[in-house]
XYZ file of C-alpha atoms in Angstrom:
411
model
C -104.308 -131.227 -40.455
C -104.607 -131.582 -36.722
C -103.541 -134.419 -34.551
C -105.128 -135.470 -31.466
C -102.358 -137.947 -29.669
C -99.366 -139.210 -30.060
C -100.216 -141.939 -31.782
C -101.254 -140.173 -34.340
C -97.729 -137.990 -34.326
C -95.865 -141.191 -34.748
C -97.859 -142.675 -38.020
C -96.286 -142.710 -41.390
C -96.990 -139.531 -43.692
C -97.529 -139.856 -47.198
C -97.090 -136.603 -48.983
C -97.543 -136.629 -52.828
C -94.306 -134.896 -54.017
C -93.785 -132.844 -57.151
C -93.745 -136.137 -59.489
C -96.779 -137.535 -60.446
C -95.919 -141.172 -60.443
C -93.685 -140.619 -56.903
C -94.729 -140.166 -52.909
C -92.263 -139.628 -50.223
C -92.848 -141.432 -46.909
C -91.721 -139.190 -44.193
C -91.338 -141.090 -40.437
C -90.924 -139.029 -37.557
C -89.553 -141.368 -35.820
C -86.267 -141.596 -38.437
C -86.388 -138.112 -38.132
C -88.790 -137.032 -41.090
C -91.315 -133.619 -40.375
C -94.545 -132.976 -40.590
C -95.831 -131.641 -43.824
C -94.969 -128.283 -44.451
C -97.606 -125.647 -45.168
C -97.128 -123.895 -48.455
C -96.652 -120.319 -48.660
C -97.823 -118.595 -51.852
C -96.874 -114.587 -52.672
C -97.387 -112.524 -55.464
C -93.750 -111.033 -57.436
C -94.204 -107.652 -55.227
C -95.257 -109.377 -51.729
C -92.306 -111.689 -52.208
C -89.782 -108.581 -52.947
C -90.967 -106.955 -49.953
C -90.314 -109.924 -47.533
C -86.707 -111.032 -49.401
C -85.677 -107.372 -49.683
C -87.408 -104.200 -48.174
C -87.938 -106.593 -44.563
C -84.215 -106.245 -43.816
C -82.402 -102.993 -42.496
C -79.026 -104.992 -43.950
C -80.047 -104.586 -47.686
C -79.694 -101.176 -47.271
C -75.630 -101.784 -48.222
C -77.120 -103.511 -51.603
C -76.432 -100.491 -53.728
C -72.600 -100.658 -52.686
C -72.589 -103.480 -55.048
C -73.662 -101.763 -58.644
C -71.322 -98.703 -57.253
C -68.079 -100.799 -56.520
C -68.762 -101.706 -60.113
C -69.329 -97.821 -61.167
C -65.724 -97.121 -59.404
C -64.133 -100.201 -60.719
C -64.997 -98.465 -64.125
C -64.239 -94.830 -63.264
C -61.544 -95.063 -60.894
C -58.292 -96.594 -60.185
C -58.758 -96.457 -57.233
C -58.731 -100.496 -55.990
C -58.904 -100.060 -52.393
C -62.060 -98.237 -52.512
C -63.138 -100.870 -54.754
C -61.970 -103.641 -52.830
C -64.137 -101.788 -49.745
C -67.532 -101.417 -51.843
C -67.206 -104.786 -52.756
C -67.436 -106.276 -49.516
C -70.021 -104.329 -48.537
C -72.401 -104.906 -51.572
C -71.840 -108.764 -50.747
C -72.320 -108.411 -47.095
C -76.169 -108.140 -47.092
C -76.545 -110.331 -50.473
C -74.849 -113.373 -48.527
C -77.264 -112.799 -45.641
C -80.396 -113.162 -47.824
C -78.777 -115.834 -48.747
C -78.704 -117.612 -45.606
C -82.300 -116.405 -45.536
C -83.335 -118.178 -48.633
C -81.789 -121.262 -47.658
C -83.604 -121.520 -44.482
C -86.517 -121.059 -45.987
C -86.173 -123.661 -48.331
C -85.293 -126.090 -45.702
C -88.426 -125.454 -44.646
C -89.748 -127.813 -47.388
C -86.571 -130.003 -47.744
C -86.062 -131.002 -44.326
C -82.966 -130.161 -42.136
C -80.580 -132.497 -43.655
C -80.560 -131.307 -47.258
C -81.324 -127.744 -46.088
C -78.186 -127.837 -43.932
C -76.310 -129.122 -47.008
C -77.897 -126.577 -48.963
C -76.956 -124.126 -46.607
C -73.386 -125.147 -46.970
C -73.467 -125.658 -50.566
C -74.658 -121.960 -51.723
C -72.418 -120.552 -48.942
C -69.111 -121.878 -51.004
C -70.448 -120.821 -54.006
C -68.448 -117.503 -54.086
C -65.502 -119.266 -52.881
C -65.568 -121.534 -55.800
C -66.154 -118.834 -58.749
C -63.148 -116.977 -56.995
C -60.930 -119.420 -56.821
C -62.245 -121.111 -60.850
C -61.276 -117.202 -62.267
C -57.812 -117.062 -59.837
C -56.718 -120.337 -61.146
C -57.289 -118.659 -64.808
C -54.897 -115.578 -64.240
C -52.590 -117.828 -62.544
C -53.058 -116.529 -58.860
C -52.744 -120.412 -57.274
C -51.803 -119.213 -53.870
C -55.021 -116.509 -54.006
C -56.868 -119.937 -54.554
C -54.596 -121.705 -51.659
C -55.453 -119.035 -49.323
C -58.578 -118.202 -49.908
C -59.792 -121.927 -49.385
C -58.022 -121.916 -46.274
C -59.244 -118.730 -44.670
C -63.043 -120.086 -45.255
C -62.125 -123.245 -43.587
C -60.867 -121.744 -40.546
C -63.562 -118.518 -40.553
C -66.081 -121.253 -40.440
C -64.546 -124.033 -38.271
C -63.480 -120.781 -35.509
C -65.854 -117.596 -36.308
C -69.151 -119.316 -37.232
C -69.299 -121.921 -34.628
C -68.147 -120.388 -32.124
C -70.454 -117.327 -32.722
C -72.940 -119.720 -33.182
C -72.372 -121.244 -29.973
C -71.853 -117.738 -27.926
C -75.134 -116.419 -28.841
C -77.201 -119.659 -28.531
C -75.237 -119.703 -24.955
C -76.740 -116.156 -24.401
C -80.172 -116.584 -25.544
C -80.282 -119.956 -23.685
C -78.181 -119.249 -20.521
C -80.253 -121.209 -18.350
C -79.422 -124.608 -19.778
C -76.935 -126.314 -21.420
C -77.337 -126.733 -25.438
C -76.849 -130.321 -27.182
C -76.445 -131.562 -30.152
C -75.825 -135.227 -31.467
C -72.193 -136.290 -30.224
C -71.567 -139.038 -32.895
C -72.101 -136.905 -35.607
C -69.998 -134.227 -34.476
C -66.921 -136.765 -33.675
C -67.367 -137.940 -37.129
C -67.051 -134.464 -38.192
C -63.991 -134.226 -36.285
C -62.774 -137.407 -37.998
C -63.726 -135.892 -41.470
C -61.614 -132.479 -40.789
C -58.639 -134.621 -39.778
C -58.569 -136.826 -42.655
C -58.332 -133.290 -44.462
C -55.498 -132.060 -42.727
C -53.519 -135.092 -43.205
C -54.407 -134.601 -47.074
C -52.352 -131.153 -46.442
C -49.867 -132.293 -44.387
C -47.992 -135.052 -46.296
C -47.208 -132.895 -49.670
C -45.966 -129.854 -47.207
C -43.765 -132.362 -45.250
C -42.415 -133.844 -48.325
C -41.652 -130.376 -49.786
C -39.903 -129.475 -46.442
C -38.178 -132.729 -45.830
C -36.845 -132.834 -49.069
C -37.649 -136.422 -49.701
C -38.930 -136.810 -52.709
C -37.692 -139.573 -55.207
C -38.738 -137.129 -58.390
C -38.092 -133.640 -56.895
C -39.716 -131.745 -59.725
C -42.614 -133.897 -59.692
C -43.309 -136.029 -56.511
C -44.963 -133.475 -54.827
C -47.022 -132.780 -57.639
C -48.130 -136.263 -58.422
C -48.898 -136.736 -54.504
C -51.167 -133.434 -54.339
C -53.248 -134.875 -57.519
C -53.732 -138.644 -56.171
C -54.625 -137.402 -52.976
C -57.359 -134.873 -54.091
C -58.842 -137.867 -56.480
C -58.599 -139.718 -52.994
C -60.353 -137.034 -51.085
C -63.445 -135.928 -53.841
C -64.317 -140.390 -53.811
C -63.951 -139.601 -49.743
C -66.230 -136.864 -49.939
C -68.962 -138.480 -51.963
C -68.931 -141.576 -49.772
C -69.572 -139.107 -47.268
C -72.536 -137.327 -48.805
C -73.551 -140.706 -49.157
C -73.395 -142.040 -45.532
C -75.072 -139.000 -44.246
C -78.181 -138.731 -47.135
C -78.591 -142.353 -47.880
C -77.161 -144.790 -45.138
C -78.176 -142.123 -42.550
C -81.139 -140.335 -43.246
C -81.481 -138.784 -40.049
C -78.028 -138.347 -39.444
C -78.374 -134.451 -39.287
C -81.615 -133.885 -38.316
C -82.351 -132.255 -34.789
C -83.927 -134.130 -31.980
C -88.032 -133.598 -31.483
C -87.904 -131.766 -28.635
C -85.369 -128.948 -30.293
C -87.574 -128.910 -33.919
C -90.007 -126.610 -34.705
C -92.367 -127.936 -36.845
C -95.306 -125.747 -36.445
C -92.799 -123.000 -38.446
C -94.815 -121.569 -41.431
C -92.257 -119.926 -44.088
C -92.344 -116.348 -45.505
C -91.943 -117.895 -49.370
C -93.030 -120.694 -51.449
C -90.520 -123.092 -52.193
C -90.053 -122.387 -55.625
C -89.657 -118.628 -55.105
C -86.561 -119.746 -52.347
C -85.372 -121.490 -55.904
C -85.456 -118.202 -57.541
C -83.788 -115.999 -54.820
C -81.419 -118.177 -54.393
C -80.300 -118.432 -57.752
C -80.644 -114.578 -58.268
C -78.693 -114.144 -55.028
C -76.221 -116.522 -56.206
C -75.284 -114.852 -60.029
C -75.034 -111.211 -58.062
C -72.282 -112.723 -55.539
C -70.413 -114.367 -57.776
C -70.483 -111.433 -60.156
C -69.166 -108.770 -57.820
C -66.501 -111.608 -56.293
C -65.135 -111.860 -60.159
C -63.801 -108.559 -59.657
C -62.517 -108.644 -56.391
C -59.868 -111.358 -57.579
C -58.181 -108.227 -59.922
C -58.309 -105.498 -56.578
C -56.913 -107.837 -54.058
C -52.973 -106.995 -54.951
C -54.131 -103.099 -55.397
C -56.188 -103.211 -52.078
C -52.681 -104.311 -50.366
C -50.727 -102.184 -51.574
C -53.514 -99.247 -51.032
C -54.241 -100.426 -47.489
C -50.575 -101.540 -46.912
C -51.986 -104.685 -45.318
C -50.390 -107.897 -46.676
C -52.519 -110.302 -49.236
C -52.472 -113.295 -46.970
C -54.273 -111.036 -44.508
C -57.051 -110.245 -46.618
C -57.148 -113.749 -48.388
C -57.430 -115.588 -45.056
C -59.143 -112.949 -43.299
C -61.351 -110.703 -44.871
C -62.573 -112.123 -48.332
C -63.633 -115.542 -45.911
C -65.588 -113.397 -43.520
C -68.140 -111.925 -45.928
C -67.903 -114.635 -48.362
C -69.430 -116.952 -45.099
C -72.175 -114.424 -43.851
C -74.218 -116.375 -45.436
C -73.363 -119.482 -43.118
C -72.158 -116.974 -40.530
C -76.011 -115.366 -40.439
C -77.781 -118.715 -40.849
C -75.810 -120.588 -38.045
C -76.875 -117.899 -36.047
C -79.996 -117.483 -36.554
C -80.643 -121.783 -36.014
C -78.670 -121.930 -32.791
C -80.410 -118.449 -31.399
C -83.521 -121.124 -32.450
C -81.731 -123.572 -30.273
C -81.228 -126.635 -33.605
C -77.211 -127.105 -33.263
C -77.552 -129.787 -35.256
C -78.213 -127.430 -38.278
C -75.859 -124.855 -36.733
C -73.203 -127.537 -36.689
C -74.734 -128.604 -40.326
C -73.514 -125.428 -41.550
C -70.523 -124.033 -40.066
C -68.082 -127.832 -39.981
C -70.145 -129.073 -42.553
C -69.260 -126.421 -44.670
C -65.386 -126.651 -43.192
C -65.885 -130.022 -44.683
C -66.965 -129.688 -48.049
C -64.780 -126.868 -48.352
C -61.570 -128.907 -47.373
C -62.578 -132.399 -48.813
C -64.195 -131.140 -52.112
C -63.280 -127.000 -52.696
C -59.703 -128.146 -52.177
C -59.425 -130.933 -54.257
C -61.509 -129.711 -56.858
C -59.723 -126.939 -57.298
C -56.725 -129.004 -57.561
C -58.077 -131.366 -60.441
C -59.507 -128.207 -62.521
C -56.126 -126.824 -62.920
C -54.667 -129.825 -63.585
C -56.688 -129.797 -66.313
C -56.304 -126.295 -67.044
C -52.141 -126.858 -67.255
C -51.300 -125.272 -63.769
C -49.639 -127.161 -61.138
C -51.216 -126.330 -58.011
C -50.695 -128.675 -55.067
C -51.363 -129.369 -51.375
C -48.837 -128.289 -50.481
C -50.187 -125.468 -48.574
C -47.258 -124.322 -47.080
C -45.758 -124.851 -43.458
C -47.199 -121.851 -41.507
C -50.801 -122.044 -43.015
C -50.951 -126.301 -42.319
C -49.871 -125.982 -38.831
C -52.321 -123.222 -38.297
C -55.397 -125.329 -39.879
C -53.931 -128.344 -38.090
C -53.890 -126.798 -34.452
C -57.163 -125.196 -35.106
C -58.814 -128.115 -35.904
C -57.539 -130.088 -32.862
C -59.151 -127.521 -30.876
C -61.950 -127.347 -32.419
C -62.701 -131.199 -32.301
C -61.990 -130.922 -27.893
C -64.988 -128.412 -27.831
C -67.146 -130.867 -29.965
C -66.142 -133.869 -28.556
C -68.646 -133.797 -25.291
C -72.151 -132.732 -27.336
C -72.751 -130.061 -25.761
C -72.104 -126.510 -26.020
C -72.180 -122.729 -24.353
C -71.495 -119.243 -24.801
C -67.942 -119.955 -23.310
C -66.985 -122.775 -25.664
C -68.308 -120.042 -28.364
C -66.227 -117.121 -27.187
C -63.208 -119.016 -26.949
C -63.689 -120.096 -30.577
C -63.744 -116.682 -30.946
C -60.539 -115.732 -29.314
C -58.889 -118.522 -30.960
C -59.804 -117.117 -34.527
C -58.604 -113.606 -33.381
C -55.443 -115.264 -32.759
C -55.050 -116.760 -36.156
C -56.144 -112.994 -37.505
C -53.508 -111.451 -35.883
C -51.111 -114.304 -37.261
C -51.787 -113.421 -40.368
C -52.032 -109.516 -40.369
C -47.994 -109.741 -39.267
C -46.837 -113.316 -41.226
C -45.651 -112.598 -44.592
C -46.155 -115.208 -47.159
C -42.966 -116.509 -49.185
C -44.591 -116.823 -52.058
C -45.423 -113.031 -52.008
C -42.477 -111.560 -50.307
């Protein structure tokens, strides 16, 4: 379909979606797209593009031989190592998969989207930790992806959109950045008040207070979080789409949308079955490595368990759409801290462990101080490669925190 002015750009489209009886009205001036044109590829074409067009897939078979050594060996550090790798490129493709799907949903639902299948690991490590008992894996874990994405992803987003567009200055919409800023705070206070009633010893029940807070709050934070979803989907449907001028809707993607579906789904199972068995090589990979647990639970497992945010971010603000970039890397922060968290909290609850909020003194303070500066560099709406490599800097900071803090609860 060609259009000859802009007249005709600004009309209402009326695309028959997969229902029958239903039609979506798209407006781009609420910040709907053009429609998409479909993509269709036969079972081989479509392994060729998803697979055999990426040098990184090339680590895939480290994932079916950490399993072989996990079998053969007791060796957990080399485990631990093949692990990482085999996920590495599988978390790419499925940043990949994602963005090609948003091809068809639209930026707002393929940033969530983006988000949402980035955390899945995350989740399914922390559901099987919680079941061997391993509550500060779960504690740590969720707080290393928080601050890998909120640090590392943004501000490697923003260095290499600064490079690729060094002649201007990149934007992206203020408001919904300060709101993001507002969302990641409300978070930390969630944190704060169990560890500063643990540490101030003023509790009225001191075998339970604590306890009791951490569980009210999460129920708090998961109605937060879906009033959230809400705003931004229903209230605001526009709310994180990217401005005309920085869209490009004359993009054609590689796959249909239903075989996105399938790769992401397949992608999906394979991560979350090779990060089941890095929750029993963690303690063995210390020991092995002789680098302490909080280290690699903060550190490492977040990095490759985000490449799939990590590689997507990228790749939109290298495209020059923050507003997905942003999308991805604090709206994943978000959901991580305002649902992962809580979640987690409520399913062992339920499963008869006690795990709180109370994330401990040195870990809060770090997320707290790391999100203040995150929300200075976000505050203006705009960003560079400077902002980004001083995200970066800051995260290296927090790495080499960790590598030399030793956790209580572990020592």
């Amino acid at each position: 379909m060609e259009f000859d002015d802009e007249a005709e750009h600004r009309r209402l489209f009326r695309v028959e979606t997969n229902s029958p009886q239903r039609k979506a009205v798209f407006s781009l001036e609420q910040g709907g797209s053009l429609p998409v044109k479909t993509t269709k590829n036969t079972v081989i074409q479509s392994f060729k593009i998803v697979i055999l067009s990426n040098k990184l897939n090339l680590l895939l078979p480290f994932g079916p031989l950490a399993i072989l050594v996990h079998y053969l060996t007791d060796n957990k550090g080399w485990f631990f190592l093949l692990s990482l790798l085999g996920i590495a490129p599988l978390a790419e493709r499925l940043g990949y998969a994602t963005e090609q799907l948003a091809c068809y949903t639209g930026p707002t639902v393929g940033g969530l989207l983006n988000a949402t299948f980035g955390n899945v690991t995350e989740l399914i490590i922390s559901i099987i930790a919680l079941k061997n008992g391993m509550i500060r894996l779960v504690q740590l874990t969720l707080l290393g992806s928080i601050l890998s994405n909120m640090l590392l992803v943004l501000g490697c987003s923003f260095f290499c959109g600064g490079i690729v567009f060094s002649r201007k200055q990149q934007v992206f919409d203020k408001g919904n950045a300060v709101l993001n800023s507002g969302m990641l705070l409300i978070a930390v206070m969630s944190l704060l008040f169990p560890t500063l009633l643990h540490y101030t010893h003023s509790e009225v029940y001191a075998a339970s207070s604590e306890l009791v807070l951490s569980r009210s709050t999460s129920c708090i934070m998961l109605v937060a979080y879906a009033a959230y979803l809400f705003f931004q989907l229903k209230s605001q449907p526009s709310f994180l789409t990217e401005s005309e001028e920085t869209s490009d809707d004359d993009e054609v993607p590689e796959i249909s949308k239903w075989e996105a579906i399938i790769w992401l789904l397949i992608f999906t199972a394979w991560v979350s079955l090779l990060s089941g068995y890095l929750v029993d090589a963690i303690e063995g990979a210390s020991v092995s490595w002789n680098v302490p647990i909080s280290f690699i639970s903060v550190i490492l497992l977040p990095i490759v368990g985000n490449a799939a945010e990590h590689a997507g971010a990228i790749m939109f603000a290298m495209k020059d759409k923050l507003d997905l970039s942003l999308g991805v890397a604090i709206g994943s922060s978000i959901q991580i801290s305002m649902f992962a968290v809580p979640f987690c909290v409520v399913i062992s609850w339920m499963m008869g462990e006690q795990m709180d909020l109370n994330f401990q003194l040195f870990e809060t303070a770090t997320l707290f101080i790391s999100v203040i500066v995150v929300a200075f560099f976000l505050h203006e709406g705009t960003s560079n490669y400077f902002k980004g490599l001083m995200l970066i800097l800051s995260y290296l900071i927090v790495a080499a925190s960790f590598f030399v803090h030793q956790d209580p609860d572990q020592g």
